[in-house]
Coordinates of C-alpha atoms and ligand atoms in Angstrom, one line a residue:
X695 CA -20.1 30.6 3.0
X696 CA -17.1 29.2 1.5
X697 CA -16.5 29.8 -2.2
X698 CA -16.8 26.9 -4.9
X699 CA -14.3 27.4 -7.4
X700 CA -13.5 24.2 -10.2
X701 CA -10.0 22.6 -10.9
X702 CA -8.8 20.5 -13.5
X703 CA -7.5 17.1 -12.0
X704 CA -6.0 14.0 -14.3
X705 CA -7.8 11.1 -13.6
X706 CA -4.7 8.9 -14.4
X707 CA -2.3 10.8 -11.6
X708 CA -4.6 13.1 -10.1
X709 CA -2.5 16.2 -11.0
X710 CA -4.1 19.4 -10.7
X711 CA -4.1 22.3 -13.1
X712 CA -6.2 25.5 -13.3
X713 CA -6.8 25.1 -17.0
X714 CA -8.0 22.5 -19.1
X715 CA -5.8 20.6 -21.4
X716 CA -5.7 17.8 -23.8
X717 CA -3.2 16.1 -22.5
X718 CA -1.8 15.9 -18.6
X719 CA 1.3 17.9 -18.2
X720 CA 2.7 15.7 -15.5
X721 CA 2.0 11.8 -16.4
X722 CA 1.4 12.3 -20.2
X723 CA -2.0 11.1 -20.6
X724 CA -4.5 12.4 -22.9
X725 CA -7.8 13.2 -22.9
X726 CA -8.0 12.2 -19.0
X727 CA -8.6 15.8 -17.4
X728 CA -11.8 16.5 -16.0
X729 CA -13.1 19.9 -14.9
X730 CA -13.8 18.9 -11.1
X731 CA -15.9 21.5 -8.4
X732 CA -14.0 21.7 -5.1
X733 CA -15.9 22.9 -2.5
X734 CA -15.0 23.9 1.7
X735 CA -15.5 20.1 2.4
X736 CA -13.1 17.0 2.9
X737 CA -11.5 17.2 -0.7
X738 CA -9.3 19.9 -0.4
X739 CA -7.8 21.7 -2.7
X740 CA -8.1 25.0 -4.0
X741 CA -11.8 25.7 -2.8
X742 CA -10.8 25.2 1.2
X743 CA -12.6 26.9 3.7
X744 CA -10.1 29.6 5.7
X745 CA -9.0 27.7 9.6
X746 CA -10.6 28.8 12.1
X747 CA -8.5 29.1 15.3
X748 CA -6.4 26.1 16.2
X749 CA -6.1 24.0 19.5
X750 CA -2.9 24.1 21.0
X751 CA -1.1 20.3 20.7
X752 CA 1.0 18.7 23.1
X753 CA 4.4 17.6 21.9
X754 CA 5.9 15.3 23.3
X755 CA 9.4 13.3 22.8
X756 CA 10.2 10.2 20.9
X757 CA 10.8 8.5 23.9
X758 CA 7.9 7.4 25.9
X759 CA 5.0 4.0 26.4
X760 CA 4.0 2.7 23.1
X761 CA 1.9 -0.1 22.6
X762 CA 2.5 -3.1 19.9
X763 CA -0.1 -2.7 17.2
X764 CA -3.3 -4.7 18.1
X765 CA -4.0 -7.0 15.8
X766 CA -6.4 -10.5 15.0
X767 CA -5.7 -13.0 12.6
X768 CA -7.7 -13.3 9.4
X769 CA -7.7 -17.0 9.7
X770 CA -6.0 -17.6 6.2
X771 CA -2.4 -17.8 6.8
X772 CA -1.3 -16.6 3.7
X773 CA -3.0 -13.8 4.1
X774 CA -1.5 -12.9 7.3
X775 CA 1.6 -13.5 6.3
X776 CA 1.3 -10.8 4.2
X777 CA 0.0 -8.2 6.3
X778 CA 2.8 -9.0 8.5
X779 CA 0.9 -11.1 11.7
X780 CA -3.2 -9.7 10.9
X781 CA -5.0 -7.5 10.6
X782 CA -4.4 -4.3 12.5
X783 CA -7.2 -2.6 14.1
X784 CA -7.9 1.0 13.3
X785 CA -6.0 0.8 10.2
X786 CA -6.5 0.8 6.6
X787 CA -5.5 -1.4 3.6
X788 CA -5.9 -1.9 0.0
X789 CA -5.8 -4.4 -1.8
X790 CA -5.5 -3.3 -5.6
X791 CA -5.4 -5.8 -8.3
X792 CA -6.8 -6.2 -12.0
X793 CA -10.7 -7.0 -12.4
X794 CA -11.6 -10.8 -11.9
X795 CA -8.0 -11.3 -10.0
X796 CA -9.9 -12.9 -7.2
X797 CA -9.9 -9.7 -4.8
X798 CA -13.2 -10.1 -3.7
X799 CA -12.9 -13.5 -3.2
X800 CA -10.4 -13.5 -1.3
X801 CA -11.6 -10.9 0.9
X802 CA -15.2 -12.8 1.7
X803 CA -13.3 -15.8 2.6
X804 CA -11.4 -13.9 5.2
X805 CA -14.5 -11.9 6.4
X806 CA -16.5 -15.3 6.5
X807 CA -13.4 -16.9 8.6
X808 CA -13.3 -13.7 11.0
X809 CA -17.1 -13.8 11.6
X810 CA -17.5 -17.7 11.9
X811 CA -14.1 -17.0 14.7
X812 CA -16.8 -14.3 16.1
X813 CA -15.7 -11.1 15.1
X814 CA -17.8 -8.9 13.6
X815 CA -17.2 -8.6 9.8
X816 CA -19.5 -5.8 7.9
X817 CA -18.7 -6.0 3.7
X818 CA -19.7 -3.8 1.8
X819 CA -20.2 -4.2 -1.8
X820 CA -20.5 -1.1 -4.5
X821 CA -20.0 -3.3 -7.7
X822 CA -22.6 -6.2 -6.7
X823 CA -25.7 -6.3 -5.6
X824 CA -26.5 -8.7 -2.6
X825 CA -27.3 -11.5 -5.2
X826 CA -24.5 -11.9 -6.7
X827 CA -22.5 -11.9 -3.0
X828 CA -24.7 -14.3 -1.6
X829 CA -24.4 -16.7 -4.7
X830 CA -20.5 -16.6 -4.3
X831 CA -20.6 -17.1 -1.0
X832 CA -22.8 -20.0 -1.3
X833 CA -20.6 -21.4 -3.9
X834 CA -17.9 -20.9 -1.8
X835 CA -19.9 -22.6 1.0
X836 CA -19.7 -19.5 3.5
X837 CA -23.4 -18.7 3.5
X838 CA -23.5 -19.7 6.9
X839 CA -21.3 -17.5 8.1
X840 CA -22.5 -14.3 10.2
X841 CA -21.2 -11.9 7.9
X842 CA -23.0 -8.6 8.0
X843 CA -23.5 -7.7 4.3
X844 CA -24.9 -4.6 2.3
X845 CA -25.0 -3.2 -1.1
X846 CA -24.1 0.3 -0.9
X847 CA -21.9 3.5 -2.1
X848 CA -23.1 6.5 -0.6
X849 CA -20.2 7.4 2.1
X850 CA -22.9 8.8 4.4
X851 CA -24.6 5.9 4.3
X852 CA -22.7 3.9 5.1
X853 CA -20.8 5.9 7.9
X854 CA -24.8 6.2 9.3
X855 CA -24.9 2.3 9.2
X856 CA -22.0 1.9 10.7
X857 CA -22.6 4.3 13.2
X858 CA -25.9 2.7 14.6
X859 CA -24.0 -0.3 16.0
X860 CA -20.9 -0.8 17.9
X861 CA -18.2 -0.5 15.3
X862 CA -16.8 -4.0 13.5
X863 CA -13.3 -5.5 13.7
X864 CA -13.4 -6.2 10.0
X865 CA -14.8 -3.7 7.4
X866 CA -14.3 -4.5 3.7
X867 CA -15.2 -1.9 1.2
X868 CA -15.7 -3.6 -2.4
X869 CA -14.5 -1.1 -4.2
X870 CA -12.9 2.2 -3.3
X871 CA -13.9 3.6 -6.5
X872 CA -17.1 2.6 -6.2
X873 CA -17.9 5.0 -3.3
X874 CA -19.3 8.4 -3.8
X875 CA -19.7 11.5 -0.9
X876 CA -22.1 14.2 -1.3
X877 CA -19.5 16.6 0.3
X878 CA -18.1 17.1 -3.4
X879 CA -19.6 17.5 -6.3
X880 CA -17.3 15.6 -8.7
X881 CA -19.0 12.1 -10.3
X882 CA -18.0 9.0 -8.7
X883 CA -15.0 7.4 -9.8
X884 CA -13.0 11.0 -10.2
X885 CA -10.1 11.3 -8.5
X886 CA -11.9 14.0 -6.0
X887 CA -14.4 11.7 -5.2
X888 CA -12.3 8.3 -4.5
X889 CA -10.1 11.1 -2.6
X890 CA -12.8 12.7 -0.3
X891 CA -14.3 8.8 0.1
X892 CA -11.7 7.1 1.3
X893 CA -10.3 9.9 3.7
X894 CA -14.0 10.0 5.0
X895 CA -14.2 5.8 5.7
X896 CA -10.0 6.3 7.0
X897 CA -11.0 8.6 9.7
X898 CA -13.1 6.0 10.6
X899 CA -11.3 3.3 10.5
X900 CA -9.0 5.6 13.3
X901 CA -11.5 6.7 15.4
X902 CA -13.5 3.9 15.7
X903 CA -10.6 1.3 15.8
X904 CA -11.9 -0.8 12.9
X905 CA -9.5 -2.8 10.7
X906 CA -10.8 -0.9 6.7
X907 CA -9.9 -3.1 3.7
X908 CA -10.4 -0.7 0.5
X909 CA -10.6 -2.7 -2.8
X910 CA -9.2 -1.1 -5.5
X911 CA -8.9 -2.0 -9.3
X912 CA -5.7 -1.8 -11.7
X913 CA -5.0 -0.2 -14.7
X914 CA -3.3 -1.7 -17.5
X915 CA 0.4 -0.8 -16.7
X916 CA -0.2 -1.4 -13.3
X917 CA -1.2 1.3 -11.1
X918 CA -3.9 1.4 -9.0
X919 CA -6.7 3.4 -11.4
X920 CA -7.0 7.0 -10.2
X921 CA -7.2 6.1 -6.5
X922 CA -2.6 6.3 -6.4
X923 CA -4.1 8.9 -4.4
X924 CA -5.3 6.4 -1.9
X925 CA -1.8 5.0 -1.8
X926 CA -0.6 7.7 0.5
X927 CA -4.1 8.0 3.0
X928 CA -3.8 3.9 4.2
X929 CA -1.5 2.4 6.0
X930 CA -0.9 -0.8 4.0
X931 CA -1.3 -1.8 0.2
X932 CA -1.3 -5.1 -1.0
X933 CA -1.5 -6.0 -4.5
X934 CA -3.0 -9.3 -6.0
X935 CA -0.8 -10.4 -9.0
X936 CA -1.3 -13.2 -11.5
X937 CA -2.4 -14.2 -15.3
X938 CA -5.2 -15.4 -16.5
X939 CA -3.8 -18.6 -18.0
X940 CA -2.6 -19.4 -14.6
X941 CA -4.3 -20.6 -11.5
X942 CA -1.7 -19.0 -9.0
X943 CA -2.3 -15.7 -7.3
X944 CA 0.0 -13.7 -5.5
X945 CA -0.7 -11.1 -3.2
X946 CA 2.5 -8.9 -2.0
X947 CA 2.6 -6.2 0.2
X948 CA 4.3 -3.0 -1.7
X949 CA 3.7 -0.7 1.6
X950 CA 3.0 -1.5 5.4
X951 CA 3.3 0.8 8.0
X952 CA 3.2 -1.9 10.6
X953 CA 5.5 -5.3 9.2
X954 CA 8.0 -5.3 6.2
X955 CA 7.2 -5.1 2.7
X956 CA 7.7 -7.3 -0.5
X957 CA 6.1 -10.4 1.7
X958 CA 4.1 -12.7 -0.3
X959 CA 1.3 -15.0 -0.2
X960 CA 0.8 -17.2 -2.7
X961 CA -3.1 -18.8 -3.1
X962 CA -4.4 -21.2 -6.3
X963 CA -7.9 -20.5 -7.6
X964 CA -9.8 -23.8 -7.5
X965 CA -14.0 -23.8 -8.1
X966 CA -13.7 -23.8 -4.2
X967 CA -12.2 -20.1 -4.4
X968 CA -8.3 -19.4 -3.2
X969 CA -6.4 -22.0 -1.4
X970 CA -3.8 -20.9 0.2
X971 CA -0.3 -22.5 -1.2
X972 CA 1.8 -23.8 1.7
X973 CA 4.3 -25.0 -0.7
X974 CA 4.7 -22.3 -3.6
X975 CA 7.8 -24.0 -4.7
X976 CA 6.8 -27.6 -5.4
X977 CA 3.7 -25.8 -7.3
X978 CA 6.3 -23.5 -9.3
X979 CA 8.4 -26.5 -10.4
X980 CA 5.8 -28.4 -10.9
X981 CA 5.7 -28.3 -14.5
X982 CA 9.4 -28.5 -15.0
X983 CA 11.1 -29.5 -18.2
X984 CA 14.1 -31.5 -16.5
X985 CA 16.3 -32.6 -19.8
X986 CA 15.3 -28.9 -21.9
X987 CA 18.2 -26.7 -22.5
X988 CA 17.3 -22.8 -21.3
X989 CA 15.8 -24.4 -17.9
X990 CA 17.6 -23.1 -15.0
X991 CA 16.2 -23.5 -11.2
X992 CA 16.6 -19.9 -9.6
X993 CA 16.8 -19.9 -5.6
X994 CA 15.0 -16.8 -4.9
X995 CA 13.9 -14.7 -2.3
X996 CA 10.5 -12.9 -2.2
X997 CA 10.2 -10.9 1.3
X998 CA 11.4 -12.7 3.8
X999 CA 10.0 -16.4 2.2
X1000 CA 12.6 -18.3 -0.1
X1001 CA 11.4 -19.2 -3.3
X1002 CA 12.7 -21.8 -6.5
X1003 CA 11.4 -20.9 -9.7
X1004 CA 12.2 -21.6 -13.0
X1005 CA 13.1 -19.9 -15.7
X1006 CA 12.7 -20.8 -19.5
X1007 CA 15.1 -19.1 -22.0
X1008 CA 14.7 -19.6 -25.8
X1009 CA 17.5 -18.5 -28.0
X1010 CA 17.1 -19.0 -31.7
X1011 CA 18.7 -18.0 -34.9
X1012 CA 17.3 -14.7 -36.1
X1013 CA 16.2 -13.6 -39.4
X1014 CA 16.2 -10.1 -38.6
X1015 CA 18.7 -7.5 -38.8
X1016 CA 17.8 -6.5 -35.2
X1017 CA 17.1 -9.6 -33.0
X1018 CA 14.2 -9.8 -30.7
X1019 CA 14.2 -9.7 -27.3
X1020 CA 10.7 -10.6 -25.1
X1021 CA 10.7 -10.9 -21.8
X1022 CA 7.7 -11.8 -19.5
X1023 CA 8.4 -11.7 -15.5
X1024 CA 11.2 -10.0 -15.5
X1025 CA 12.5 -6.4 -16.5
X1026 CA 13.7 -6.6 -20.0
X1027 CA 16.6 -3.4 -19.1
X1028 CA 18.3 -5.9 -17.0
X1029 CA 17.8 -8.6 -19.6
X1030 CA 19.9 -6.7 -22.0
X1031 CA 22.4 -5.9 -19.3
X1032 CA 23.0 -9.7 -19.1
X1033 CA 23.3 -10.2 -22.5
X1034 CA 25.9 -7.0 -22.9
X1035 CA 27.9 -8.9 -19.8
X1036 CA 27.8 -12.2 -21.5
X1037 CA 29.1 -10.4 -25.3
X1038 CA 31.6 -8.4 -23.8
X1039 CA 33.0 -9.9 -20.7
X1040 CA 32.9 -13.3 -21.6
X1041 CA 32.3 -13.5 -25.8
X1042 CA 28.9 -15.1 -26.1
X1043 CA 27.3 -13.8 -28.7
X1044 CA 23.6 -13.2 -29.0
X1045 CA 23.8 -10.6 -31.6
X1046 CA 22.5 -13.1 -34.6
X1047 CA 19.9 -14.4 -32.1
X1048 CA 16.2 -13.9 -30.6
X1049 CA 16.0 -14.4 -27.3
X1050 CA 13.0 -14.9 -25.2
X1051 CA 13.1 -14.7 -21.5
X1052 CA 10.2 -16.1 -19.3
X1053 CA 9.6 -16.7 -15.8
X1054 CA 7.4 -19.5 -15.2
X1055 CA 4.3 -19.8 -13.1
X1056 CA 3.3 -16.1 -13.9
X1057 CA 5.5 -14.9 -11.3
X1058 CA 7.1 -11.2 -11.6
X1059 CA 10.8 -11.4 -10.1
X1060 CA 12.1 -8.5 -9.0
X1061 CA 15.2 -9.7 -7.7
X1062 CA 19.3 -8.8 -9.0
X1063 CA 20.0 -12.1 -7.4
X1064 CA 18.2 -13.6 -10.7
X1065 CA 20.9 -12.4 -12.7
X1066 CA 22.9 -15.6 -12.6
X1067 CA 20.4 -18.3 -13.3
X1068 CA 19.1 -15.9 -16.3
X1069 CA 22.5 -16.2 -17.9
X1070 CA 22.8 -19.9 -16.9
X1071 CA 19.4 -20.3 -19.1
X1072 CA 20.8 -17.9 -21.8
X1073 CA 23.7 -19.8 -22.3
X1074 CA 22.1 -23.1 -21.8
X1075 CA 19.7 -22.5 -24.7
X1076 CA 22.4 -21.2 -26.5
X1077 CA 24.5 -24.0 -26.6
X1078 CA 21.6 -27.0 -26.8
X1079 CA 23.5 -28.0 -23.5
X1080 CA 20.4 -29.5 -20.7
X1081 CA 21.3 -27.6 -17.1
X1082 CA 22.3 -30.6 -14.7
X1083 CA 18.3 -31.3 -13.2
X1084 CA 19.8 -31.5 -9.3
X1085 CA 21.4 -27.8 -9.5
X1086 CA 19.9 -24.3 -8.5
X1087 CA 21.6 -20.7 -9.3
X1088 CA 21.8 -17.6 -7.6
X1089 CA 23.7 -14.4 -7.6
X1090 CA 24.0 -11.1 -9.0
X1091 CA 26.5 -10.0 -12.1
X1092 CA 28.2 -6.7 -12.5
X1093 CA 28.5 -4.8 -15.6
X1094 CA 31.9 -6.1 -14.6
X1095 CA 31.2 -9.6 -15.0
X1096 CA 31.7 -10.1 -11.7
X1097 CA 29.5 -12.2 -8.9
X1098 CA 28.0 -10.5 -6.3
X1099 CA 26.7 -12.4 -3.3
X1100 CA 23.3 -11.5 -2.3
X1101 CA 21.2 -11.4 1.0
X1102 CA 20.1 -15.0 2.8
X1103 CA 22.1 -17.3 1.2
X1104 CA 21.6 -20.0 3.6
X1105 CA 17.4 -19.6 3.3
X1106 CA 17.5 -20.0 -0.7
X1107 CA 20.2 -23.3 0.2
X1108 CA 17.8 -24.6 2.9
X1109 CA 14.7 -24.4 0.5
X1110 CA 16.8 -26.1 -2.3
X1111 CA 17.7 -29.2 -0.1
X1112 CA 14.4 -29.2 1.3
X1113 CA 13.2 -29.7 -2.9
X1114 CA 15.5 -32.2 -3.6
X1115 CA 18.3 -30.3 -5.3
X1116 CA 21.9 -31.4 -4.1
X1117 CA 24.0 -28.7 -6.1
X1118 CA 23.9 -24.7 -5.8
X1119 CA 26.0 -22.8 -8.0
X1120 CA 26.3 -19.4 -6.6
X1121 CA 28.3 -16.2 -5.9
X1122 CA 31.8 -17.0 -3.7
X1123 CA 30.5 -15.1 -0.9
X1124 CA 27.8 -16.9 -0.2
X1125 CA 29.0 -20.2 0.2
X1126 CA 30.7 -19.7 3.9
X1127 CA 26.4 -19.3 4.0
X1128 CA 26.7 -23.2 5.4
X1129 CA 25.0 -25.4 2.9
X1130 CA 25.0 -28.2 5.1
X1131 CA 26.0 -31.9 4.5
X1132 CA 23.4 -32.5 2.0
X1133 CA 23.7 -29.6 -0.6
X1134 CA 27.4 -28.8 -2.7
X1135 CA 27.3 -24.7 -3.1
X1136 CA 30.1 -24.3 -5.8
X1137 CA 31.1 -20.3 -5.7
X1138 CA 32.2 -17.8 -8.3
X1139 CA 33.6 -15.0 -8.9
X1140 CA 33.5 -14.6 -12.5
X1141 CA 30.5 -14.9 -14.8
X1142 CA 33.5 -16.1 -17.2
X1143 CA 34.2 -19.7 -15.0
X1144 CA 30.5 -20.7 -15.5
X1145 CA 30.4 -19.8 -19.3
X1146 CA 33.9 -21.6 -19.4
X1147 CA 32.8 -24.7 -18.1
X1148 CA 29.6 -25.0 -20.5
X1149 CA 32.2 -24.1 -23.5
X1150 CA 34.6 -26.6 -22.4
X1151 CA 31.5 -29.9 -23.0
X1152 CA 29.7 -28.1 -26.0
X1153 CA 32.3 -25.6 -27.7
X1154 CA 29.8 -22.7 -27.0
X1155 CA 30.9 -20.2 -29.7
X1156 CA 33.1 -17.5 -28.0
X1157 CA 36.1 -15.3 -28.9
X1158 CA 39.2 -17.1 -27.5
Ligands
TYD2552 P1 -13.4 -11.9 -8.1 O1 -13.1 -12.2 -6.7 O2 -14.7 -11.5 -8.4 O3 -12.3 -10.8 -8.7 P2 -12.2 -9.3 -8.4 O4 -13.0 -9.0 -7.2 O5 -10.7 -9.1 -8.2 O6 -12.6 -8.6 -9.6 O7 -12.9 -13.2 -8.9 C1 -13.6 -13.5 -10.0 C2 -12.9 -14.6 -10.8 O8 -12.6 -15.7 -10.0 C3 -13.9 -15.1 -11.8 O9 -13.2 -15.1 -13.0 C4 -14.2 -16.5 -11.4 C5 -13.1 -16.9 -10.5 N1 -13.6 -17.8 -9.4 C6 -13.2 -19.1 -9.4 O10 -12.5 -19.6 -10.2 N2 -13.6 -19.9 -8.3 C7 -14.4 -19.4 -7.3 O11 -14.7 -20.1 -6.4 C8 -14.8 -18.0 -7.4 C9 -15.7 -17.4 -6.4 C10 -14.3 -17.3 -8.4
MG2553 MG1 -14.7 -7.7 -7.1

């Protein structure tokens, strides 16, 4: 019989110590360690049973047949998009996201298209009961689609279940740490548990050639609760992004093993559920102040998709000794890198001042290339001096001051014309990017020629 012994895993990182502690050595938490049995099964760990004798392998070289990954289409384009061309059968995915981001949602809608395209489509749901599924789906008029639905956690269950019929192209599992597997002895929701689940429903998702969707909540600073873990067992991860006091979602891929990452989708909430956004632009200027100073158009890139946004800077006249600086959608280090460039390369001086920094649309931009149109909104606010309404920025500045060009110049261009905007200003480099006859990409190499121009119609205060 193999021998039970008990570990100490963090539920925040799912470290693993022999001892308890008040606090987790390795991501700093407290109170999240939880004395956890591991036994011979499917967890792991310390408690594993001794191999048996293997079965030789063959090896084989790199070279040799392989097959593209077979994959369907969901139905909502977005959402394919994202996964880069479908879903991919015998995979696994999941989608992690804060509570009430729409996950679910989203997730019946494309089971409901798959099974009305006749697939089968099996969702299982561990956080509702059968109700409460049914009265979304009605709401999102999808109750008549053949969707095979059950409320359920238990792992063996549900592998039973699935087992009895020929195995679904879809398989949704509402949530991940919802799911519970007698093989370990740990409560459900603990790090074993989610751990032992999922690698349970992942084996099969491969044997049985079933596309797996795991859901799986967020926790405040943005980590997928407990279940990181997970993050390594599937073969994709998608995150649904957005705020509350917004109606836009976004769902981007952060890990695919079959198509390229950092592709987004973008969907609105409506009382009809998520539409998918053809347009994301249009929708993210949308609300645009034209004639504000500190608005500046940024031509962006998310994935492979080119994207305008604007962003809002505020700069007023402190009262504090130490100014404030708040930034929301972007990362507030490289905020404070743009401000050091503008002080010390080309004598703008923010030192009396607040700033406030804010993407709108309740996008998260990841992107250097922003660097430009933040200090083109900096400066704009600044100075009281209205950005010209036609004009877009792009590029990213050095501690040097310097313009860097940045990947796809010619997509961000295309997408500017296509919005109406007749004026890029953007890194040298870039502009050999063809802007064609409709669009004027003026290039720089210096931060300091943009903040001279501005200083030469509104005396912006600098040092010479
Ligand atoms: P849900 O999909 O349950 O979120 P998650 O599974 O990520 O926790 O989404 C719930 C939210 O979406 C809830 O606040 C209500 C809103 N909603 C709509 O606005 N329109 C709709 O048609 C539906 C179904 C939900
Ligand atoms: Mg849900």
């Amino acid at each position: 019989m193999a021998r039970r012994s008990s570990s100490f895993v963090c539920q925040s990182c799912g470290a693993v110590s022999s001892k308890w502690a008040g606090r987790c050595d390795s991501c700093g938490e407290w109170n999240s360690i939880v004395e956890e049995q591991t036994g011979s099964g499917i967890g792991g760990g310390p408690g594993r049973a001794k191999p048996g004798r293997g079965r030789v392998v063959p090896l084989v070289g790199l070279s040799g047949e392989t097959r593209e990954a077979p994959r369907f289409l969901s139905g909502i384009k977005e959402l394919d998009r994202v996964t880069g061309g479908g879903f991919v059968r015998g995979s696994a995915l999941l989608v992690g996201g804060d509570p009430g981001i729409g996950k679910s949602t989203l997730l019946i809608q494309a089971a409901a298209a798959l099974a009305r395209g006749g697939l089968k489509s099996v969702y299982i749901s561990g956080e509702e009961a059968i109700d409460q599924v049914r009265l979304r789906a009605e709401r999102l008029g999808l109750a008549d689609a053949p969707v095979a639905l059950a409320a359920e956690t238990s792992v063996e269950d549900i592998l039973a279940t699935l087992d009895a019929s020929p195995p679904p192209a879809l398989l949704i599992l509402d949530s991940v740490q919802t799911l519970w597997t007698d093989v370990v002895d740990s409560p459900p929701g603990t790090v074993t548990q989610v751990r032992a689940s999922a690698q349970a429903m992942v084996r099969y998702a491969k044997k049985s050639g079933t596309a797996m969707v795991l859901v799986g909540h967020v926790t405040k600073d943005g980590q997928i609760a407990g279940p990181r873990v997970v993050e390594h067992m599937v073969d994709a991860v998608l995150y649904f992004e957005g705020d509350g006091a917004h109606q836009y979602r976004i769902l981007r891929s952060v890990k695919n093993r079959f198509g390229a990452t950092d592709e987004i989708g973008v969907f609105e909430m409506t009382g009809a559920g998520l539409q998918e956004v053809a347009n994301p632009s249009a929708l993210f200027l949308g609300e645009r102040s034209m004639n504000a100073p500190g608005s500046a158009v940024f031509a962006g890139l998310e994935g492979s998709r080119p994207l305008l946004i604007e962003i809002q800077a505020l700069v007023a006249p402190s009262p504090l000794g130490t100014p404030r600086r708040a930034v929301i959608g972007w990362d507030s280090a490289r905020l404070s890198m743009i401000l050091a460039v503008l002080e010390a390369r080309c004598g703008v001086r923010f030192s009396q001042h607040d700033v406030y920094l804010n993407v709108a649309g309740g996008l998260r931009i990841n992107e250097p290339g922003a660097d430009l149109a933040v200090a083109a909104a900096l400066v704009s606010s600044l100075s009281g001096l209205a950005l010209p309404a036609n004009c877009v920025y792009f590029g990213e500045v050095s501690l040097s001051g310097a313009i860097r060009p940045v990947a796809q110049g010619q997509a961000r261009l295309k997408e500017a014309q296509k919005l109406g905007f007749d004026r890029a200003i953007c890194p040298q480099g870039n502009v050999k990017d063809g802007a064609g006859p409709d669009i004027a990409a003026e290039g720089l190499q210096e931060l300091g020629e943009f903040i001279a121009r501005i200083s030469a119609r509104t005396g912006v205060q600098t040092r010479d």
